[in-house]
Amino acid sequence: MSTEQFADRHIGPVADDERRMLEAVGYSSVDELMDAAIPEVIRWHGTLDLPAPASEHDALAELRALAARNTVAVSMIGLGYHGTHTPAVIRRNVLESPAWYTAYTPYQPEISQGRLEALLNFQTMVTDLTGLATANASMLDEGTAAAEAMTLARRASKVKSPVYVVDADTLPQTIAVITSRAEPLGIDVRVLDVERDELPGEFFGLHLQYPGASGAVRDHRPLVEAAHRVGALVTVAADLLALTLLRPPGEIGVDIAAGTTQRFGVPMGFGGPHAGYLAVRSGLERMLPGRLVGVSKDADGAAAYRLALQTREQHIRREKATSNICTAQVLLAVMAGMYAVYHGPDGLRRIAGRTRGMAARLAAGLRAGGVRVADVAFFDTVTAVVPGRAAEVVAAAAQRNVNLRLVDADRVGISCDETTTGGHLAAVWAAFGVDGVDGDVESALPEALVRTSDFLTHPVFRSHHSETAMLRYLRRLSDFDYALDRGMIPLGSCTMKLNATTEMEPVSWPEFAHIHPFAPAAQTAGYRDMIAQLEGWLAEVTGYDAVSVQPNAGSQGELAGLLAIRAYHKGRGEGHRDVCLIPSSAHGTNAASAVMAGMRVVVVACDDDGNVDLVDLDTKIDKHRDALAAIMVTYPSTHGVYETGIASLCAKVHDAGGQVYVDGANLNALVGFAKPGKFGADVSHLNLHKTFCIPHGGGGPGVGPVAVRAHLAPYLPGDPLAAHADERPAISAANHGSAGILPIPWAYLRMMGASGLTRATGVAVLAANYVAARLRGHFPVLYAGNKGLVAHECILDLRPLTRSTGVTVDDVAKRLIDYGFHAPTMSFPVAGTLMVEPTESEDLAELDRFCDAMIAIRAEIDKVGSGEWPAGDNPLANAPHTAAMVSADEWPHPYPRSVGAYPGGTDRAGKYWPPVRRIDGAYGDRNLVCSCPAPEAFES
Ligand SMILES: *Cc1c(COP(=O)(O)O)cnc(C)c1O
């Protein structure tokens, strides 16, 4: 039986490997190692109460049964979620391709040129369609993008007024997310019918929807001008498909555009994941939140891509960051960008035209049958007025397998999309009791609203329209990149473990992919059961009482958890508590999230061993005792250590009336051995895209569930469509966040069971200690806990070597590319160091290959130190070496070409060649270009 266990597929080292690793670390069993490593005060000695592990086959069968209890209906609900045809070439070669989905965030640009180009296409698509200057490489969804637009407007506007005006014809879930985000920041959201109501005398920003939730397309120019006259910024939440036909917001002076790219080939997935977008006019680019891809140049002066302006982000700016967004929606942004590449401007115009034609025919048919249809310009959505009969019509349509939107007792909303057919229209007409019309219907847009400008003029959007061309373009780009399908990605804090194929497969099943987030509950029983099971299992694993999967990244889970703490204090009449203690070693999102939750950040120092300094903690608690809201700590710490002081830290904060937030990003070191909800914490977020196998996707999607003890449960995220009914905030636009990828962690937990999960944790900790043991003599391991052991990752200190030889952490990271590796995490949490997290999925051969490479690099550093190689011209300084460089007719360097290209036993046949040489990031920041450069830029 044991050979059929999924855990044996997921966990890399076999029994014999494990023995050798234990020997190197000096323990006789994993249990003995874990007993020594984990402080007894937090140790949990039970067995996780989870179903016995299922085989891959059986887990899929169970998921099939759950999927079968969802009903795939024709969705004409609209509200920002639409049917779309994912081109099969994109589905199979992006969404289902490990070359794309197992990639990491492109912090190492030399090995990420493929996905960076794909994201640049996405940014170019957004700027072209919106008519604005700069777009980022995705937001988490439309609701959060709109909320980020609000805070951007607040930062950029000189107006002191806290009033933010939101048009009533905005998507209701967007209004809910904006309202939830505004409250802790003291922003006063006024929802007004901007066509009729008078604007307030003073306000800092105005949010409009284009087309509106009702479908209405209005000329916003007078409103934009009115807002600008009082110094307010204007955001338009725009439908990108509509913008192929409609005058784009950038052409009427709009400052910010926000929205979703879901209908560009990304299935609805019961709410997500999809790429949101955010674009700004020129002058605001340095305030834009999130990741931005820019063009720079490499060591040869050739154009090359990298992430731009990272100094704006939370990992540098912390509480002064533009936002807390970290993991975004890269994989989905790649899909949406490729949809535009595949269809091109003419194809998109055709899809939009056909969609609008369907809506026009629908409206004409309703009118011909005597149904009143709101008399406004529209794109894809019409609102029918049927006094007192709306519920009856919606039910009649559901009988015909078509979902419509029940606006209120008198009105029905109907949205057409790329997938709408004449048959669907007939079903809708029948539901209204009308006969409909045949053939095309003339329906012109008002002249002022027609788009006249060109878009997607770059050759990339005009060159890959045959499937052969598209297939080869996708293959070409993914070949540029290093992802988990090539080798180990030893990234500290990010847990790049196996994303099993069995876990991934259900994501593209129609019963999970094609469900609208606001579909009637009767159609989503399978989804809701799966989510309830998953939330229950996560509660069991973490020791908490309640879990919500709504947050669609770790950062959003942080915000949700801190808002729960805030609401809890408020509920006890202690709303004045607003200080959040954060250790200096914390991940940047922690501080940024605290600010978004309306808290003041007070930093607690770390001692020389990297632990939270308990003396400084006492001082800070004393100083802020009455105002203390919470402490946010990561466990095991971001230094990769099981801190022994954690229990007393929790007690001290609780004694002062504060709550304890444990950042659960490092849960891979705890599962089965310790439960944050039992060792003193009140709330955590988890990163399902780290510990629980959702692939990183090149920087998203993610899921960041928030888990709480019972006293915080009333404040967990609520349904955005009902958020105003109680105290629960809307953290994401959809109730279950990125539901479409929840089959992944479900399958992981179901197939690993208690025994597999516990074993995985033990092997992950063993692997980290093995790497530390092998490398300690070559690079100092910075921090350790009990008995000199690390947790699931270790920090290699390069600073002494840098001081003595000039070789930097960058040089080592880039040289690892020549050896066929992705670099570890660089300079987090300590500048000048590398953090290595091997995970349980890498086998001993791969761990040894990595250690051997690091040891060989150490010998290379010594040659620089001894003067054998000159400081400025050696394999480290010149890394990474491209094929073009080592095959050039001239070789002016003082070491052989083979040392540059194939160091230390590199596999010559399977060699990974980076497409560019080392990239100059600072150049690109000074000369900011964030859309596709002309092809001539690549001639070197
Ligand atoms: C990854 C990480 C986060 C942020 O999670 P995202 O999903 O990227 O938003 C927060 N804290 C720590 C310690 C992390 O490693």
PDB file of C-alpha atoms in Angstrom, residues 45 111 114 191 289 301 338 352 495 497-498 528 535 564 566 621 646 650 687 715 720 786 809 851 865-866 869 923:
ATOM      1  CA  HIS A  45       1.566  16.271  20.725  1.00  0.00           C
ATOM      2  CA  ILE A 111      15.762  34.161 -15.393  1.00  0.00           C
ATOM      3  CA  GLY A 114       9.501  35.399 -20.469  1.00  0.00           C
ATOM      4  CA  VAL A 191     -22.632  56.942  -2.488  1.00  0.00           C
ATOM      5  CA  PRO A 289       0.698  50.375  -5.778  1.00  0.00           C
ATOM      6  CA  GLY A 301      23.349  47.474 -23.242  1.00  0.00           C
ATOM      7  CA  MET A 338      -2.130  36.577 -24.142  1.00  0.00           C
ATOM      8  CA  ALA A 352     -16.948  43.413 -28.384  1.00  0.00           C
ATOM      9  CA  THR A 495       7.939  27.720   0.290  1.00  0.00           C
ATOM     10  CA  LYS A 497       7.243  23.092  -2.989  1.00  0.00           C
ATOM     11  CA  LEU A 498       5.626  20.629  -5.331  1.00  0.00           C
ATOM     12  CA  ARG A 528     -19.746  25.510  -0.707  1.00  0.00           C
ATOM     13  CA  GLU A 535     -11.977  25.760   6.194  1.00  0.00           C
ATOM     14  CA  ALA A 564     -11.083  41.791  13.237  1.00  0.00           C
ATOM     15  CA  ARG A 566      -9.871  46.478  15.619  1.00  0.00           C
ATOM     16  CA  ILE A 621       4.381  47.616  25.987  1.00  0.00           C
ATOM     17  CA  ILE A 646       6.973  33.124  21.830  1.00  0.00           C
ATOM     18  CA  CYS A 650       1.948  36.235  23.804  1.00  0.00           C
ATOM     19  CA  ASN A 687      -0.603  31.505   2.571  1.00  0.00           C
ATOM     20  CA  TYR A 715     -15.571  39.922  12.717  1.00  0.00           C
ATOM     21  CA  PRO A 720     -19.643  41.712  -0.064  1.00  0.00           C
ATOM     22  CA  ASN A 786      17.527  25.337  20.289  1.00  0.00           C
ATOM     23  CA  VAL A 809      25.133  38.716  -2.453  1.00  0.00           C
ATOM     24  CA  CYS A 851      25.037  22.567  -1.701  1.00  0.00           C
ATOM     25  CA  GLY A 865      39.866  37.224  -2.474  1.00  0.00           C
ATOM     26  CA  SER A 866      43.346  35.885  -3.151  1.00  0.00           C
ATOM     27  CA  TRP A 869      40.909  36.644 -10.406  1.00  0.00           C
ATOM     28  CA  TYR A 923      18.947  52.669 -15.177  1.00  0.00           C
TER      29      TYR A 923
END
